[in-house]
Coordinates of N, CA and C in Angstrom, one line a residue:
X1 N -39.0 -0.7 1.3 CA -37.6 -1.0 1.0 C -36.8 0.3 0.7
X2 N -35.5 0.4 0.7 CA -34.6 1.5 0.6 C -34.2 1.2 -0.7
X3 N -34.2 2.5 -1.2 CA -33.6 2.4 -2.6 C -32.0 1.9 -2.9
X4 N -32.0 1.0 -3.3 CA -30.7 0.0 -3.1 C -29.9 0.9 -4.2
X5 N -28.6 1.1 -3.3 CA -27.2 1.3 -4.4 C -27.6 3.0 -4.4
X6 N -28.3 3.7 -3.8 CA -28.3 5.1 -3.8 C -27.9 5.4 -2.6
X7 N -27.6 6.6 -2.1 CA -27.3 7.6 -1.2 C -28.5 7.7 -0.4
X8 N -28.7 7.6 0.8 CA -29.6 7.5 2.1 C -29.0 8.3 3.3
X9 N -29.4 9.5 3.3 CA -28.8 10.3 4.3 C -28.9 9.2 6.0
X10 N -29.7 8.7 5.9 CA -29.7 7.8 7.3 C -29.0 6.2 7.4
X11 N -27.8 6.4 6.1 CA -27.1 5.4 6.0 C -27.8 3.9 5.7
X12 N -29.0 3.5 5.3 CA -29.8 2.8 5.2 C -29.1 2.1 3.7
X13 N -28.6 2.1 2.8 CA -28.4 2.1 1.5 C -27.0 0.8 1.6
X14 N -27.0 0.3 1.0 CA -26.5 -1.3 0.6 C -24.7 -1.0 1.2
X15 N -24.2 0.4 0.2 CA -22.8 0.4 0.8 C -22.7 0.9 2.2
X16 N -23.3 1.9 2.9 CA -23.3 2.0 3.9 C -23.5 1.0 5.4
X17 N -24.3 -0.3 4.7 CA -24.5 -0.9 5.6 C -23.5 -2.2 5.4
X18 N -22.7 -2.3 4.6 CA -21.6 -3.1 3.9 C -20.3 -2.5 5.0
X19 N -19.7 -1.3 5.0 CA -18.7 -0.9 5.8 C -19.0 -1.0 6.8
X20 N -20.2 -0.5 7.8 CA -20.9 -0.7 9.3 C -20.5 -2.0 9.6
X21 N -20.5 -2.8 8.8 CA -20.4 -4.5 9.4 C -19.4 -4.4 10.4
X22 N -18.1 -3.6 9.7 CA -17.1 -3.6 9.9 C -16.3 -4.0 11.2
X23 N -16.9 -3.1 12.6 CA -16.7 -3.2 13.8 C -17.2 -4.9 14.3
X24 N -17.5 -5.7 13.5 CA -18.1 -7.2 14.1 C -17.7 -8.0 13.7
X25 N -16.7 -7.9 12.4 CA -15.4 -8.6 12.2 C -14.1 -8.8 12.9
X26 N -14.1 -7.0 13.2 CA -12.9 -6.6 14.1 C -13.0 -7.3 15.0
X27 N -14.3 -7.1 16.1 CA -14.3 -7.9 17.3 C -14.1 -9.3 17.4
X28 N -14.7 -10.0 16.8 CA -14.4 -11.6 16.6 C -13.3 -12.2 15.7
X29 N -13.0 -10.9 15.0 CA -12.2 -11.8 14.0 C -10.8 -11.4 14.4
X30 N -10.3 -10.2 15.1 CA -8.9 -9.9 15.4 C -8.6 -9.6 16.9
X31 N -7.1 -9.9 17.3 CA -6.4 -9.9 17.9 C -4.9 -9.4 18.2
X32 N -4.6 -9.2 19.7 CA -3.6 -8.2 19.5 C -2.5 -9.2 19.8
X33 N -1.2 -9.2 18.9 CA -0.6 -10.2 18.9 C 1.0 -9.3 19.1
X34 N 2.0 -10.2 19.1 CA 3.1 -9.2 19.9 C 3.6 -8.1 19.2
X35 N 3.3 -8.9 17.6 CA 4.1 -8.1 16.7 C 2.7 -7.0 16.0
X36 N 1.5 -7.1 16.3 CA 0.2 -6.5 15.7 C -0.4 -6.4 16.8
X37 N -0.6 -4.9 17.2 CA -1.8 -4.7 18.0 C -3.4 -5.1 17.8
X38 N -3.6 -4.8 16.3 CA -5.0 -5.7 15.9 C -4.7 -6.4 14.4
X39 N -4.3 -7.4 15.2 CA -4.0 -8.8 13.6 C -5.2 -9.0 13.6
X40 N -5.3 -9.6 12.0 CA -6.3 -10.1 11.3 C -6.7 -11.3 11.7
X41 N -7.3 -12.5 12.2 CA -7.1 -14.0 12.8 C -8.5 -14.6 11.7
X42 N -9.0 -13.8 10.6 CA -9.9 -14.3 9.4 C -9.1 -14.2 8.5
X43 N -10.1 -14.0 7.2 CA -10.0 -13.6 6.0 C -11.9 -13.1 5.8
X44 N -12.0 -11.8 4.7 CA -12.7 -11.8 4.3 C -13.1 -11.5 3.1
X45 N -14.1 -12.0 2.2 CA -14.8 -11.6 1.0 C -15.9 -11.3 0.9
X46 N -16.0 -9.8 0.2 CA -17.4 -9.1 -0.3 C -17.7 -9.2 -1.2
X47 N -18.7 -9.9 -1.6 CA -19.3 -9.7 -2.9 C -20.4 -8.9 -3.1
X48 N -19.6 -7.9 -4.2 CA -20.5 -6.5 -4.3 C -21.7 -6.6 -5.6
X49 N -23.2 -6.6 -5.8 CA -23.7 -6.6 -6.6 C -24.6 -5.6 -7.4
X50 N -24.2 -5.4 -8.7 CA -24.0 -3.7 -9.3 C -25.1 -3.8 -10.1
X51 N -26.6 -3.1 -10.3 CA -27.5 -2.4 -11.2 C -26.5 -2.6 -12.8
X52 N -27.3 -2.1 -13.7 CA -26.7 -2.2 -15.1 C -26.2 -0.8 -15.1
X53 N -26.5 0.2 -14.0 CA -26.5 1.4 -14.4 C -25.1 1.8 -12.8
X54 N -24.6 0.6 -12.4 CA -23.4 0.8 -11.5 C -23.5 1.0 -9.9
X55 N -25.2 0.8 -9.7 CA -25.3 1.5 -8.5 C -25.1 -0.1 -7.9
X56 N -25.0 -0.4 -6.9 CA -24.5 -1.1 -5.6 C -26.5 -1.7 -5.5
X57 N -26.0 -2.9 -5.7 CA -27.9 -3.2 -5.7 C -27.7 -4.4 -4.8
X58 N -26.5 -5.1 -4.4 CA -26.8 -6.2 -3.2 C -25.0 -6.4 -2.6
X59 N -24.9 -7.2 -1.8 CA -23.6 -7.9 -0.9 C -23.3 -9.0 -0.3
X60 N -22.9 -9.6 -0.4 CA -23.0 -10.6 0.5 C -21.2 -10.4 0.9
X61 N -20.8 -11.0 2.4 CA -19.9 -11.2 3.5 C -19.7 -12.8 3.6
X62 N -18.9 -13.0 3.3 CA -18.0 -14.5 3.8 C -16.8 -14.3 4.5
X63 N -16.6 -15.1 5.8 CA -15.6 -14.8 6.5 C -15.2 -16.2 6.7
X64 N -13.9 -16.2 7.2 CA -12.9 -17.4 7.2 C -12.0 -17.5 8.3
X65 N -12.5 -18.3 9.2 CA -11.8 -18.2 10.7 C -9.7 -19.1 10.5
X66 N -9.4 -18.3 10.3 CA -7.7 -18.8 9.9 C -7.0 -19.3 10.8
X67 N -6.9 -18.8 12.2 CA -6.2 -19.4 13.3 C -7.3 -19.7 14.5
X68 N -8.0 -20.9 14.8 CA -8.9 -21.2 16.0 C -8.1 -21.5 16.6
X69 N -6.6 -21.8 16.5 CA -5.3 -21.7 17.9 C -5.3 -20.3 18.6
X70 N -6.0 -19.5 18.2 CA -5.5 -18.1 19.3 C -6.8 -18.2 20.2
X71 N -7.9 -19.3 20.0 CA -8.8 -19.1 20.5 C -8.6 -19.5 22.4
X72 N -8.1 -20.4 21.8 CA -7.3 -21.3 22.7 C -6.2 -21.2 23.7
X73 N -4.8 -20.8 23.0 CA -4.2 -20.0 23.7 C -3.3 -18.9 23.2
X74 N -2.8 -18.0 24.3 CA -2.1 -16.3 23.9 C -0.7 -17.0 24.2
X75 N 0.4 -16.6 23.8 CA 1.6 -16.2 24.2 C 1.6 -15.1 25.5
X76 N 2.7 -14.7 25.9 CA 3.1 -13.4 26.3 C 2.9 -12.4 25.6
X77 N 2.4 -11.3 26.4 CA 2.1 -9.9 25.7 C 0.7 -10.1 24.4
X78 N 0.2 -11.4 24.0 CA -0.9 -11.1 23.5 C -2.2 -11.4 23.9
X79 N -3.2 -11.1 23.2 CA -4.6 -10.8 23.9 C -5.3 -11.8 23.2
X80 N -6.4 -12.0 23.4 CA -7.3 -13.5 22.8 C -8.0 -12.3 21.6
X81 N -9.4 -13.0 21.3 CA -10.1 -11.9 20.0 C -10.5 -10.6 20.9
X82 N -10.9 -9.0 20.3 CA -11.2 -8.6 21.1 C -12.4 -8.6 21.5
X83 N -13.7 -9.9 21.0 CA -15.2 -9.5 21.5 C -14.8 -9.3 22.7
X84 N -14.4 -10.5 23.6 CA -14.1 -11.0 25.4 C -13.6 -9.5 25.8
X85 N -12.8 -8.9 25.8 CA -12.3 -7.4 26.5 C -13.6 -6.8 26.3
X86 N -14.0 -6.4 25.1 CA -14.8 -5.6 24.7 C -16.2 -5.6 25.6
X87 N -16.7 -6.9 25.4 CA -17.8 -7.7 26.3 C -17.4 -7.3 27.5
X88 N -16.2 -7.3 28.1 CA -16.3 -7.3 29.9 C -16.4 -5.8 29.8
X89 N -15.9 -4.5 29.1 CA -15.0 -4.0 29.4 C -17.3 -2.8 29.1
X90 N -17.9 -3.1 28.2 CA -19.4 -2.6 27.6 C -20.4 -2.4 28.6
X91 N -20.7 -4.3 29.3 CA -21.7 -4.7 29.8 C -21.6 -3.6 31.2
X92 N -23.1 -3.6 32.0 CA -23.0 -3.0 33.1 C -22.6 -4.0 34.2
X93 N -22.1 -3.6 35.2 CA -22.3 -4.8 36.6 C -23.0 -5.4 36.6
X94 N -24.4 -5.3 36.0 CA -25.5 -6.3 36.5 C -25.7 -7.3 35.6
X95 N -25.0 -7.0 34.5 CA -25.5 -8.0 33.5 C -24.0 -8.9 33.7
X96 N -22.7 -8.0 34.5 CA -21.6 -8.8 34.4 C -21.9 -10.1 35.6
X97 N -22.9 -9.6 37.0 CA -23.1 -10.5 37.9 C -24.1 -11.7 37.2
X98 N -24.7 -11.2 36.4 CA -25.8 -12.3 35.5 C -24.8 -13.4 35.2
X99 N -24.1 -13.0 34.2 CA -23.0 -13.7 33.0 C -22.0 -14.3 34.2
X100 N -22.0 -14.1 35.4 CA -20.6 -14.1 35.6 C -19.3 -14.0 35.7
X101 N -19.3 -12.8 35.2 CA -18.2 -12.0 34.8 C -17.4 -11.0 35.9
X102 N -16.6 -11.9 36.9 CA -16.7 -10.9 37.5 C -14.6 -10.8 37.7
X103 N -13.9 -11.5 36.2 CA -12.7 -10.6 36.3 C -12.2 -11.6 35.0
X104 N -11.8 -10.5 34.1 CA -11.2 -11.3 32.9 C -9.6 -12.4 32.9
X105 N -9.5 -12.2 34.9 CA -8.2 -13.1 35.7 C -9.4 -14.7 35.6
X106 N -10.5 -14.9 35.4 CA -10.9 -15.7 36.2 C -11.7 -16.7 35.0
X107 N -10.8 -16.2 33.5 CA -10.9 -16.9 32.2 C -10.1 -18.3 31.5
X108 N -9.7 -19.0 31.0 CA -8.6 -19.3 30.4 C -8.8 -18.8 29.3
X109 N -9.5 -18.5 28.8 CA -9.5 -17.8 27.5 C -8.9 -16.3 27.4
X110 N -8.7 -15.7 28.8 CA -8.5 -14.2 28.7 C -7.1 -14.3 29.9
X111 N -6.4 -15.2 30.3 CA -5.7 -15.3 31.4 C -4.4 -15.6 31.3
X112 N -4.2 -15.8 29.8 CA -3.1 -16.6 29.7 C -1.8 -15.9 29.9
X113 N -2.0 -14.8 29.1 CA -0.7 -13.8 28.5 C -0.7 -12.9 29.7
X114 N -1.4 -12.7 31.0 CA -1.6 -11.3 31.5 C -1.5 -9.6 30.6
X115 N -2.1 -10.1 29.8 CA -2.3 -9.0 29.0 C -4.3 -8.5 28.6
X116 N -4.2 -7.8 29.3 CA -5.5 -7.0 29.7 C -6.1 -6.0 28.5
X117 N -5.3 -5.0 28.8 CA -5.3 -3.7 28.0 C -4.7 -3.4 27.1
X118 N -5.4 -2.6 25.9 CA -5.0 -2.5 24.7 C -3.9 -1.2 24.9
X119 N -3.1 -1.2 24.2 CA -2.1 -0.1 24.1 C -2.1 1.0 22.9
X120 N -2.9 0.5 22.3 CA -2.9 1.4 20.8 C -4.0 2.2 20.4
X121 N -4.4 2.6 21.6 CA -5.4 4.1 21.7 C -6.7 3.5 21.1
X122 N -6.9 2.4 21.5 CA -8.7 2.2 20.9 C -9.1 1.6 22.2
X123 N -9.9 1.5 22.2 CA -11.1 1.8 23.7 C -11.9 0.7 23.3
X124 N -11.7 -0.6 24.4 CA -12.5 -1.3 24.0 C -13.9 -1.3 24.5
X125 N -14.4 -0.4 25.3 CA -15.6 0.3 25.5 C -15.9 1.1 24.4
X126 N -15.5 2.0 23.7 CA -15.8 2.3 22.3 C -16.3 1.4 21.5
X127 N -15.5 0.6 21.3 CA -15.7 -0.5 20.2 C -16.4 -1.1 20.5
X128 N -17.0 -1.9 21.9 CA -17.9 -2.0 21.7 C -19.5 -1.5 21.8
X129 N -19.7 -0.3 21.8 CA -21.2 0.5 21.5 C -20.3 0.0 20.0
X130 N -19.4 0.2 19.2 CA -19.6 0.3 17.6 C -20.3 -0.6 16.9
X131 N -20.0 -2.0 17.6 CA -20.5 -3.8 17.7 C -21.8 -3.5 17.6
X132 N -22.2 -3.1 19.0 CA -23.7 -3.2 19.1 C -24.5 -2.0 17.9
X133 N -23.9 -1.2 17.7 CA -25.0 0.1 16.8 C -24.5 -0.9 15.4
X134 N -23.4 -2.0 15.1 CA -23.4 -2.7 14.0 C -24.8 -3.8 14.1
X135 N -24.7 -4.3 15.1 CA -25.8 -5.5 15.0 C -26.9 -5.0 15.6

């Protein structure tokens, strides 16, 4: 076991792996909406749990799906959550011919708005390797 609530140069340690989640909320949990490039579409709470002596000894993550209407459908100019871009945008061809993936035109979930691509300098091919090195 890792020494809980200490410093772990290989990030192994309770707070380190508490922030990491982070990129797998974003993906499922937010959306680019007209007025927010990445809105919030949860809520979430950490519960942080502290040693007598302050160090970070456990966590727990609850999340709270607030709008399952964007699941459904986009307006103009917005995007569904970002896992679906991220997912098309990660996988190789082979795994897209597997899945069937062969145009985020050929979704309702991703078709509505004709809005494709993010505008606000994040790479949904980045984000997702972030997803995957999270889970």
């Amino acid at each position: 076991l890792v020494k809980l609530g200490l410093d772990d140069p290989d990030g192994n340690d309770i707070e380190s792996q508490v922030i990491a989640s982070n990129p797998i909320t974003e993906s499922f949990g937010n959306a680019k909406t007209v007025r927010n490039n990445n809105s919030s579409r949860f809520g979430k709470f950490i519960e942080l749990i502290y040693t007598m002596d302050g160090c970070i000894e456990g966590a727990t993550i609850n999340t709270y799906l607030l709008e399952t209407v964007r699941v459904a459908r986009q307006a103009m100019g917005e995007r569904n959550y970002h896992i679906f871009y991220e997912i098309f945008a990660g996988t190789t061809n082979e795994v897209k011919r597997m899945w069937g993936l062969d145009s985020l035109d050929d979704f309702h979930y991703t078709n509505q708005s004709a809005t494709m691509a993010r505008d606000d300098g994040e790479s949904d091919l980045d984000n997702y390797d972030k997803l995957r090195n999270a889970m």
